[in-house]
Short mmCIF file of C-alpha atoms in Angstrom, two decimals:
data_model
loop_
_atom_site.label_atom_id
_atom_site.label_comp_id
_atom_site.label_asym_id
_atom_site.label_seq_id
_atom_site.Cartn_x
_atom_site.Cartn_y
_atom_site.Cartn_z
CA UNK A 1 82.78 45.09 -239.21
CA UNK A 2 83.45 46.65 -242.62
CA UNK A 3 82.28 44.67 -245.65
CA UNK A 4 85.21 42.94 -247.40
CA UNK A 5 85.36 42.50 -251.19
CA UNK A 6 87.44 40.65 -253.81
CA UNK A 7 90.26 43.22 -253.72
CA UNK A 8 90.45 42.95 -249.91
CA UNK A 9 90.70 39.16 -250.17
CA UNK A 10 93.43 39.51 -252.80
CA UNK A 11 95.44 41.92 -250.64
CA UNK A 12 95.10 39.61 -247.64
CA UNK A 13 96.42 36.69 -249.72
CA UNK A 14 99.51 38.18 -251.43
CA UNK A 15 102.95 38.99 -249.99
CA UNK A 16 104.83 40.71 -252.86
CA UNK A 17 103.22 43.79 -254.46
CA UNK A 18 104.76 45.73 -257.36
CA UNK A 19 103.72 49.39 -257.75
CA UNK A 20 103.95 51.09 -261.16
CA UNK A 21 104.48 54.84 -260.72
CA UNK A 22 105.47 54.36 -257.06
CA UNK A 23 106.84 57.92 -256.80
CA UNK A 24 103.48 59.53 -257.59
CA UNK A 25 101.89 61.67 -254.88
CA UNK A 26 98.97 59.24 -254.58
CA UNK A 27 101.12 56.09 -254.63
CA UNK A 28 103.95 56.99 -252.24
CA UNK A 29 101.80 57.08 -249.02
CA UNK A 30 100.15 53.77 -249.98
CA UNK A 31 103.60 52.20 -250.37
CA UNK A 32 104.52 53.43 -246.88
CA UNK A 33 101.34 51.93 -245.40
CA UNK A 34 101.87 48.56 -247.14
CA UNK A 35 105.52 48.54 -246.02
CA UNK A 36 104.45 49.20 -242.41
CA UNK A 37 102.07 46.21 -242.65
CA UNK A 38 104.93 43.88 -243.64
CA UNK A 39 104.43 43.50 -247.39
CA UNK A 40 107.40 42.91 -249.69
CA UNK A 41 107.32 45.78 -252.19
CA UNK A 42 109.01 46.75 -255.44
CA UNK A 43 108.25 49.75 -257.60
CA UNK A 44 109.08 51.52 -260.84
CA UNK A 45 108.97 55.10 -262.04
CA UNK A 46 110.21 57.28 -264.89
CA UNK A 47 111.25 60.33 -262.87
CA UNK A 48 113.43 60.90 -259.83
CA UNK A 49 111.57 62.78 -257.05
CA UNK A 50 111.56 63.48 -253.31
CA UNK A 51 108.87 60.82 -252.69
CA UNK A 52 111.15 58.26 -254.42
CA UNK A 53 114.02 59.15 -252.08
CA UNK A 54 111.67 58.54 -249.15
CA UNK A 55 110.59 55.19 -250.62
CA UNK A 56 114.20 54.07 -251.09
CA UNK A 57 115.04 55.05 -247.49
CA UNK A 58 112.49 52.44 -246.39
CA UNK A 59 114.54 49.84 -248.26
CA UNK A 60 112.02 49.39 -251.08
CA UNK A 61 113.75 48.59 -254.42
CA UNK A 62 112.78 51.06 -257.17
CA UNK A 63 113.50 50.51 -260.88
CA UNK A 64 113.88 53.54 -263.12
CA UNK A 65 111.90 53.04 -266.32
CA UNK A 66 109.10 50.55 -267.02
CA UNK A 67 110.19 47.08 -268.21
CA UNK A 68 108.50 43.64 -268.15
CA UNK A 69 111.27 42.14 -265.96
CA UNK A 70 110.54 44.67 -263.17
CA UNK A 71 107.46 42.70 -262.09
CA UNK A 72 109.43 39.48 -261.48
CA UNK A 73 108.10 37.63 -258.41
CA UNK A 74 105.14 39.99 -257.88
CA UNK A 75 101.76 38.50 -256.94
CA UNK A 76 99.81 41.74 -257.38
CA UNK A 77 100.37 44.87 -259.51
CA UNK A 78 99.11 48.29 -258.40
CA UNK A 79 99.22 51.15 -260.90
CA UNK A 80 98.37 54.86 -260.72
CA UNK A 81 95.62 56.39 -262.90
CA UNK A 82 98.31 57.89 -265.17
CA UNK A 83 99.54 54.40 -266.22
CA UNK A 84 97.78 53.20 -269.39
CA UNK A 85 96.95 49.62 -270.43
CA UNK A 86 99.81 49.76 -272.97
CA UNK A 87 102.41 50.07 -270.17
CA UNK A 88 104.96 47.23 -270.61
CA UNK A 89 104.68 46.16 -266.95
CA UNK A 90 100.87 46.03 -267.10
CA UNK A 91 101.09 44.06 -270.36
CA UNK A 92 103.57 41.61 -268.81
CA UNK A 93 101.24 41.15 -265.81
CA UNK A 94 98.30 40.41 -268.14
CA UNK A 95 100.37 37.82 -270.06
CA UNK A 96 101.45 36.10 -266.83
CA UNK A 97 97.96 36.22 -265.30
CA UNK A 98 99.10 38.43 -262.38
CA UNK A 99 96.16 40.49 -261.06
CA UNK A 100 96.49 44.26 -261.51
CA UNK A 101 94.42 47.00 -259.78
CA UNK A 102 94.25 50.81 -259.97
CA UNK A 103 95.43 52.69 -256.83
CA UNK A 104 91.92 53.82 -255.76
CA UNK A 105 90.96 50.14 -255.25
CA UNK A 106 94.02 49.64 -253.04
CA UNK A 107 93.22 52.77 -251.03
CA UNK A 108 89.65 51.53 -250.59
CA UNK A 109 90.91 48.17 -249.31
CA UNK A 110 93.32 49.89 -246.89
CA UNK A 111 90.49 51.98 -245.39
CA UNK A 112 88.90 48.68 -244.34
CA UNK A 113 91.97 47.80 -242.27
CA UNK A 114 91.45 50.72 -239.84
CA UNK A 115 88.70 51.19 -237.25
CA UNK A 116 88.38 54.99 -237.44
CA UNK A 117 88.72 56.36 -240.98
CA UNK A 118 88.04 60.03 -241.72
CA UNK A 119 87.38 60.70 -245.43
CA UNK A 120 87.67 64.37 -246.41
CA UNK A 121 85.69 65.21 -249.56
CA UNK A 122 84.36 68.28 -251.38
CA UNK A 123 85.17 70.24 -254.53
CA UNK A 124 87.65 72.61 -252.84
CA UNK A 125 89.88 72.45 -249.77
CA UNK A 126 90.37 68.67 -249.43
CA UNK A 127 94.17 68.76 -249.28
CA UNK A 128 94.27 71.64 -246.80
CA UNK A 129 91.71 70.07 -244.43
CA UNK A 130 93.31 66.60 -244.66
CA UNK A 131 96.67 68.25 -243.88
CA UNK A 132 95.26 70.30 -240.99
CA UNK A 133 93.54 67.29 -239.42
CA UNK A 134 96.64 65.10 -239.85
CA UNK A 135 98.78 67.79 -238.18
CA UNK A 136 96.33 68.10 -235.26
CA UNK A 137 96.27 64.31 -234.71
CA UNK A 138 100.06 63.93 -234.96
CA UNK A 139 100.64 66.76 -232.48
CA UNK A 140 97.99 65.30 -230.14
CA UNK A 141 99.89 61.95 -230.18
CA UNK A 142 97.13 60.03 -231.97
CA UNK A 143 99.78 58.44 -234.27
CA UNK A 144 97.50 58.50 -237.36
CA UNK A 145 97.94 57.02 -240.81
CA UNK A 146 97.30 59.62 -243.52
CA UNK A 147 96.97 59.85 -247.30
CA UNK A 148 97.13 63.49 -248.46
CA UNK A 149 96.95 65.05 -251.92
CA UNK A 150 99.82 67.45 -251.19
CA UNK A 151 102.96 67.65 -249.08
CA UNK A 152 102.46 68.36 -245.37
CA UNK A 153 105.57 70.28 -244.19
CA UNK A 154 105.36 68.79 -240.67
CA UNK A 155 106.20 65.33 -242.07
CA UNK A 156 107.68 66.56 -245.40
CA UNK A 157 105.53 63.99 -247.19
CA UNK A 158 102.12 63.24 -248.73
CA UNK A 159 101.36 60.67 -246.08
CA UNK A 160 102.40 58.78 -243.01
CA UNK A 161 101.95 55.23 -241.71
CA UNK A 162 100.97 55.39 -238.04
CA UNK A 163 100.41 52.54 -235.61
CA UNK A 164 96.97 53.52 -234.31
CA UNK A 165 93.49 52.76 -235.67
CA UNK A 166 93.07 56.36 -236.89
CA UNK A 167 93.32 57.04 -240.62
CA UNK A 168 92.79 60.36 -242.43
CA UNK A 169 92.25 60.23 -246.21
CA UNK A 170 91.72 62.77 -248.90
CA UNK A 171 88.68 61.46 -250.80
CA UNK A 172 88.58 62.63 -254.42
CA UNK A 173 85.30 62.66 -256.32
CA UNK A 174 86.93 62.54 -259.79
CA UNK A 175 85.30 59.65 -261.74
CA UNK A 176 83.77 58.53 -258.40
CA UNK A 177 87.03 57.02 -257.10
CA UNK A 178 86.09 57.97 -253.51
CA UNK A 179 83.22 55.48 -253.59
CA UNK A 180 85.82 52.68 -253.29
CA UNK A 181 86.56 53.82 -249.73
CA UNK A 182 84.90 52.85 -246.44
CA UNK A 183 84.88 55.94 -244.22
CA UNK A 184 83.60 55.97 -240.64
CA UNK A 185 83.44 59.77 -240.63
CA UNK A 186 82.80 61.82 -243.78
CA UNK A 187 83.85 65.46 -243.88
CA UNK A 188 82.05 67.29 -246.73
CA UNK A 189 83.42 70.78 -247.39
CA UNK A 190 81.45 72.13 -250.37
CA UNK A 191 79.89 71.13 -253.70
CA UNK A 192 80.74 73.24 -256.75
CA UNK A 193 80.51 72.84 -260.54
CA UNK A 194 83.62 70.78 -261.31
CA UNK A 195 84.31 67.55 -263.25
CA UNK A 196 81.04 68.06 -265.14
CA UNK A 197 82.65 66.39 -268.18
CA UNK A 198 82.13 63.20 -266.12
CA UNK A 199 79.15 64.01 -263.85
CA UNK A 200 77.22 65.97 -266.56
CA UNK A 201 74.88 67.68 -264.05
CA UNK A 202 75.11 69.22 -260.58
CA UNK A 203 72.42 66.76 -259.49
CA UNK A 204 74.66 63.80 -260.41
CA UNK A 205 77.62 65.39 -258.63
CA UNK A 206 75.54 66.03 -255.49
CA UNK A 207 74.23 62.44 -255.62
CA UNK A 208 77.83 61.12 -255.62
CA UNK A 209 78.77 63.18 -252.58
CA UNK A 210 75.56 61.98 -250.93
CA UNK A 211 76.58 58.34 -251.52
CA UNK A 212 79.94 59.01 -249.91
CA UNK A 213 78.39 60.72 -246.86
CA UNK A 214 75.90 57.86 -246.47
CA UNK A 215 78.78 55.33 -246.42
CA UNK A 216 80.05 56.90 -243.16
CA UNK A 217 78.29 55.10 -240.33
CA UNK A 218 79.52 57.19 -237.40
CA UNK A 219 79.36 60.86 -238.36
CA UNK A 220 79.05 63.37 -241.19
CA UNK A 221 80.82 66.68 -240.57
CA UNK A 222 79.37 69.08 -243.13
CA UNK A 223 79.37 72.71 -244.25
CA UNK A 224 76.03 73.97 -243.00
CA UNK A 225 76.30 77.14 -245.11
CA UNK A 226 76.26 75.17 -248.39
CA UNK A 227 72.73 74.21 -249.51
CA UNK A 228 73.91 71.37 -251.77
CA UNK A 229 76.04 69.93 -248.97
CA UNK A 230 73.02 69.90 -246.66
CA UNK A 231 70.99 68.21 -249.41
CA UNK A 232 73.70 65.53 -249.77
CA UNK A 233 73.80 64.96 -246.00
CA UNK A 234 70.03 64.50 -245.66
CA UNK A 235 69.24 61.19 -243.99
CA UNK A 236 72.90 60.36 -243.26
CA UNK A 237 73.11 57.30 -240.99
CA UNK A 238 75.46 58.79 -238.36
CA UNK A 239 75.50 61.99 -236.36
CA UNK A 240 75.40 65.11 -238.58
CA UNK A 241 77.67 67.90 -237.29
CA UNK A 242 77.58 71.26 -239.06
CA UNK A 243 80.22 73.99 -239.31
CA UNK A 244 80.23 77.37 -241.04
CA UNK A 245 79.95 81.12 -240.53
CA UNK A 246 76.24 81.07 -239.73
CA UNK A 247 75.41 80.84 -236.00
CA UNK A 248 72.87 78.09 -236.73
CA UNK A 249 75.78 75.67 -237.24
CA UNK A 250 77.03 73.59 -234.33
CA UNK A 251 80.49 75.13 -234.80
CA UNK A 252 80.96 78.63 -236.18
CA UNK A 253 83.53 81.42 -236.35
CA UNK A 254 83.01 84.75 -234.56
CA UNK A 255 85.05 87.97 -234.22
CA UNK A 256 87.03 87.37 -237.43
CA UNK A 257 90.06 89.62 -237.92
CA UNK A 258 92.78 89.79 -240.60
CA UNK A 259 96.14 89.10 -239.01
CA UNK A 260 99.48 90.12 -240.58
CA UNK A 261 99.61 86.85 -242.56
CA UNK A 262 96.40 84.91 -241.97
CA UNK A 263 93.07 85.17 -240.18
CA UNK A 264 92.14 84.97 -236.50
CA UNK A 265 88.74 84.09 -235.06
CA UNK A 266 86.90 82.71 -232.04
CA UNK A 267 85.86 79.09 -232.49
CA UNK A 268 82.34 78.82 -231.13
CA UNK A 269 80.05 75.93 -230.23
CA UNK A 270 76.67 77.64 -229.99
CA UNK A 271 77.22 80.49 -227.50
CA UNK A 272 80.29 78.87 -225.97
CA UNK A 273 83.79 79.93 -227.05
CA UNK A 274 86.00 76.83 -227.39
CA UNK A 275 89.26 78.56 -228.36
CA UNK A 276 90.84 81.49 -230.18
CA UNK A 277 92.30 80.26 -233.46
CA UNK A 278 95.05 82.13 -235.30
CA UNK A 279 95.88 80.94 -238.80
CA UNK A 280 99.18 81.47 -240.62
CA UNK A 281 97.45 81.10 -244.00
CA UNK A 282 95.30 83.81 -245.61
CA UNK A 283 91.73 83.78 -246.90
CA UNK A 284 88.18 83.43 -245.63
CA UNK A 285 88.03 79.96 -247.26
CA UNK A 286 90.70 78.82 -244.80
CA UNK A 287 88.41 79.68 -241.87
CA UNK A 288 85.98 77.11 -243.29
CA UNK A 289 88.86 74.66 -243.70
CA UNK A 290 89.99 75.20 -240.10
CA UNK A 291 86.44 74.81 -238.77
CA UNK A 292 86.06 71.50 -240.66
CA UNK A 293 89.38 70.11 -239.34
CA UNK A 294 88.62 71.36 -235.82
CA UNK A 295 85.15 69.77 -235.84
CA UNK A 296 86.58 66.41 -236.96
CA UNK A 297 89.37 66.53 -234.37
CA UNK A 298 86.86 67.47 -231.64
CA UNK A 299 84.69 64.49 -232.64
CA UNK A 300 87.77 62.28 -232.19
CA UNK A 301 88.29 63.67 -228.69
CA UNK A 302 91.10 66.20 -229.16
CA UNK A 303 90.91 69.11 -226.71
CA UNK A 304 90.13 72.58 -228.18
CA UNK A 305 93.40 74.10 -226.88
CA UNK A 306 95.44 71.37 -228.62
CA UNK A 307 93.47 71.91 -231.84
CA UNK A 308 94.05 75.69 -231.72
CA UNK A 309 97.79 75.19 -231.08
CA UNK A 310 98.24 72.76 -234.01
CA UNK A 311 96.35 75.12 -236.35
CA UNK A 312 98.44 78.10 -235.17
CA UNK A 313 101.64 76.37 -236.34
CA UNK A 314 100.15 75.04 -239.60
CA UNK A 315 101.74 76.86 -242.53
CA UNK A 316 99.74 75.26 -245.33
CA UNK A 317 100.13 72.21 -247.50
CA UNK A 318 102.44 72.12 -250.51
CA UNK A 319 101.09 74.23 -253.41
CA UNK A 320 98.33 75.72 -251.21
CA UNK A 321 99.30 79.42 -251.14
CA UNK A 322 102.83 78.16 -250.53
CA UNK A 323 105.22 81.07 -250.08
CA UNK A 324 108.34 80.25 -252.13
CA UNK A 325 110.30 83.29 -251.05
CA UNK A 326 110.54 87.06 -250.61
CA UNK A 327 112.98 89.03 -252.77
CA UNK A 328 113.52 92.80 -252.27
CA UNK A 329 109.90 93.34 -251.28
CA UNK A 330 108.49 90.93 -253.90
CA UNK A 331 106.58 87.90 -252.53
CA UNK A 332 106.41 84.75 -254.66
CA UNK A 333 103.71 82.16 -253.93
CA UNK A 334 102.43 79.01 -255.63
CA UNK A 335 98.89 77.62 -255.46
CA UNK A 336 96.97 74.63 -256.84
CA UNK A 337 93.87 76.76 -257.64
CA UNK A 338 92.47 75.50 -260.96
CA UNK A 339 88.72 76.24 -260.66
CA UNK A 340 87.23 79.77 -260.73
CA UNK A 341 86.00 79.49 -257.13
CA UNK A 342 89.53 78.57 -256.01
CA UNK A 343 91.11 81.36 -258.08
CA UNK A 344 88.68 83.85 -256.55
CA UNK A 345 89.48 82.66 -253.00
CA UNK A 346 93.25 82.70 -253.57
CA UNK A 347 93.36 86.09 -255.31
CA UNK A 348 91.01 87.68 -252.74
CA UNK A 349 93.27 86.34 -249.97
CA UNK A 350 96.30 87.84 -251.75
CA UNK A 351 94.51 91.19 -252.14
CA UNK A 352 93.83 91.27 -248.39
CA UNK A 353 97.52 90.92 -247.64
CA UNK A 354 99.75 93.97 -247.35
CA UNK A 355 100.69 94.46 -251.01
CA UNK A 356 100.63 97.02 -253.80
CA UNK A 357 99.88 94.70 -256.69
CA UNK A 358 98.72 91.09 -257.20
CA UNK A 359 100.17 89.49 -260.33
CA UNK A 360 98.44 86.21 -261.28
CA UNK A 361 100.34 83.67 -263.41
CA UNK A 362 97.77 81.06 -264.41
CA UNK A 363 97.94 77.80 -266.36
CA UNK A 364 94.38 76.70 -267.29
CA UNK A 365 93.93 72.98 -266.64
CA UNK A 366 91.82 70.85 -269.07
CA UNK A 367 89.95 72.11 -272.12
CA UNK A 368 86.52 71.00 -270.86
CA UNK A 369 86.78 73.02 -267.65
CA UNK A 370 88.13 76.08 -269.47
CA UNK A 371 85.37 75.99 -272.10
CA UNK A 372 82.58 75.30 -269.62
CA UNK A 373 83.62 77.95 -267.07
CA UNK A 374 85.23 80.53 -269.38
CA UNK A 375 83.24 83.55 -268.10
CA UNK A 376 83.83 82.49 -264.50
CA UNK A 377 87.59 82.28 -265.12
CA UNK A 378 87.59 85.82 -266.58
CA UNK A 379 85.61 87.13 -263.61
CA UNK A 380 87.89 85.45 -261.04
CA UNK A 381 91.14 86.52 -262.74
CA UNK A 382 89.94 90.13 -263.00
CA UNK A 383 90.56 90.37 -259.22
CA UNK A 384 94.32 90.44 -259.98
CA UNK A 385 96.02 93.67 -261.08
CA UNK A 386 97.88 91.91 -263.85
CA UNK A 387 97.45 88.42 -265.40
CA UNK A 388 99.93 86.23 -267.27
CA UNK A 389 98.53 83.09 -268.91
CA UNK A 390 100.23 80.00 -270.31
CA UNK A 391 98.62 77.72 -272.90
CA UNK A 392 95.96 75.32 -271.55
CA UNK A 393 97.31 72.05 -270.15
CA UNK A 394 95.02 69.44 -271.70
CA UNK A 395 96.01 66.60 -269.34
CA UNK A 396 93.93 63.58 -270.37
CA UNK A 397 91.87 65.53 -272.96
CA UNK A 398 92.09 66.57 -276.63
CA UNK A 399 90.91 70.05 -277.57
CA UNK A 400 87.59 69.21 -279.20
CA UNK A 401 86.23 72.47 -277.67
CA UNK A 402 88.33 74.85 -279.79
CA UNK A 403 89.16 76.84 -276.65
CA UNK A 404 92.45 78.63 -275.88
CA UNK A 405 94.03 80.86 -273.23
CA UNK A 406 93.55 83.77 -275.66
CA UNK A 407 89.77 83.41 -275.04
CA UNK A 408 90.36 84.20 -271.36
CA UNK A 409 92.79 87.02 -272.17
CA UNK A 410 90.21 88.67 -274.45
CA UNK A 411 88.01 89.34 -271.42
CA UNK A 412 90.77 90.87 -269.24
CA UNK A 413 92.16 94.40 -269.34
CA UNK A 414 95.82 93.72 -268.46
CA UNK A 415 96.74 90.24 -269.62
CA UNK A 416 99.38 88.52 -271.75
CA UNK A 417 99.60 84.93 -273.00
CA UNK A 418 103.13 83.53 -273.12
CA UNK A 419 104.12 80.28 -274.84
CA UNK A 420 106.60 78.66 -272.41
CA UNK A 421 107.58 78.64 -268.73
CA UNK A 422 110.94 80.14 -269.75
CA UNK A 423 109.26 83.16 -271.36
CA UNK A 424 106.91 83.46 -268.37
CA UNK A 425 109.83 83.46 -265.91
CA UNK A 426 111.75 86.07 -267.95
CA UNK A 427 108.70 88.32 -268.30
CA UNK A 428 107.67 88.10 -264.64
CA UNK A 429 111.16 88.77 -263.29
CA UNK A 430 111.36 91.84 -265.61
CA UNK A 431 108.05 93.39 -264.48
CA UNK A 432 108.23 92.50 -260.76
CA UNK A 433 108.15 95.55 -258.46
CA UNK A 434 108.55 96.10 -254.73
CA UNK A 435 105.22 95.41 -253.01
CA UNK A 436 104.10 92.78 -255.56
CA UNK A 437 102.63 89.40 -254.72
CA UNK A 438 103.40 87.09 -257.64
CA UNK A 439 101.28 83.96 -257.53
CA UNK A 440 101.47 80.99 -259.90
CA UNK A 441 98.24 79.02 -260.08
CA UNK A 442 96.96 75.85 -261.74
CA UNK A 443 96.40 72.12 -261.39
CA UNK A 444 99.14 71.17 -263.88
CA UNK A 445 102.89 71.77 -263.82
CA UNK A 446 102.91 75.59 -263.48
CA UNK A 447 104.94 75.12 -260.27
CA UNK A 448 107.93 74.58 -262.59
CA UNK A 449 107.53 78.18 -263.76
CA UNK A 450 107.35 79.27 -260.10
CA UNK A 451 110.76 77.73 -259.41
CA UNK A 452 112.22 79.37 -262.55
CA UNK A 453 110.86 82.74 -261.38
CA UNK A 454 112.37 82.15 -257.94
CA UNK A 455 115.73 81.39 -259.49
CA UNK A 456 115.68 84.61 -261.52
CA UNK A 457 114.48 86.79 -258.61
CA UNK A 458 117.10 85.37 -256.27
CA UNK A 459 119.80 86.50 -258.72
#
């Protein structure tokens, strides 16, 4: 039995929950799960979005704008991390003595309502692996519940509320929010130098991942090629199952070939071939992602042939090398890559596709990351033939580092910095040539520029 806490007791007691920022990618799937469990829900948001349309279809009332009267009748308030303490609905809740919790606490409580929870963690690849595993389980009729950090095209959503005891969750390490969860199986993909503004050292970051892996009582499915991952998994309470390229791993890839779009390989368990896997998404990093999802699905009892079939029809998660269109021989893609390792993987994958030129359009995300990893950003972006940068998106930070996109540009041979998405879209549509892959990248709102570019190219 999973250990209950105060939040669990609160959620068991209340009937009406109000969600501030209900249309957010992290909130929408939680609303669906609560709705499926019979809660009375209301929500508020500032922006119309596809997730909001989905929420309304379920019959959940949504208020546009944040006002004190929106929380009328609520017994519990749930808010996303983007909602500050000065929000009028949070202030009204505090005045009325209505308990309010951040979404990670709700997600943690929900993981204790399922008997088989798979938590997918790691610095890179979480959304893709969570999406892959969810797709495999849906297609194998496991009827899972899922909370994903991006849109899965199969369900056209960031999550799904199934009726079985299986739950798949993306587990994010940022400010240790994943430690609120109670996984039965932990999937650990990699450990890289990110969020060091919070963790300070790689040792602290590794220790956090280790805590998460040690919370999973049944199994830890881990990247055996990553030394820090193996360090984090040491002494894990459940079965430790390794995957990777090296033959020493329980599951590995052999006979890797570049297909016309993605990669193909033989999925091996020791000397035994389990299946041939053909991916529709490019990049060596996606072989690791597929091996991780396949290992987790195999642990849950899915047959190798069913796993291979589901992966063969997986076309990526939203903003994960998402092809937005092809226009007179120009391919436009959008990707969430915001760390040098991710940029390197994405740009290398693009280079291995049949193209003449890779044009990278990058929006650096957070000043701390840009300052700390400046040389690594320059090195990764130099893989592209041409680079267009936007100003840094600070997100939750102020620029106490004195860093700018011009600092990256100074280290690149063919690079321009443009001030707005409008100027980016105009410039890119002017320089685009047949045989180009244009790829927008970043953890912020650079996807808006991608849609502007698409609009111009389609004309």
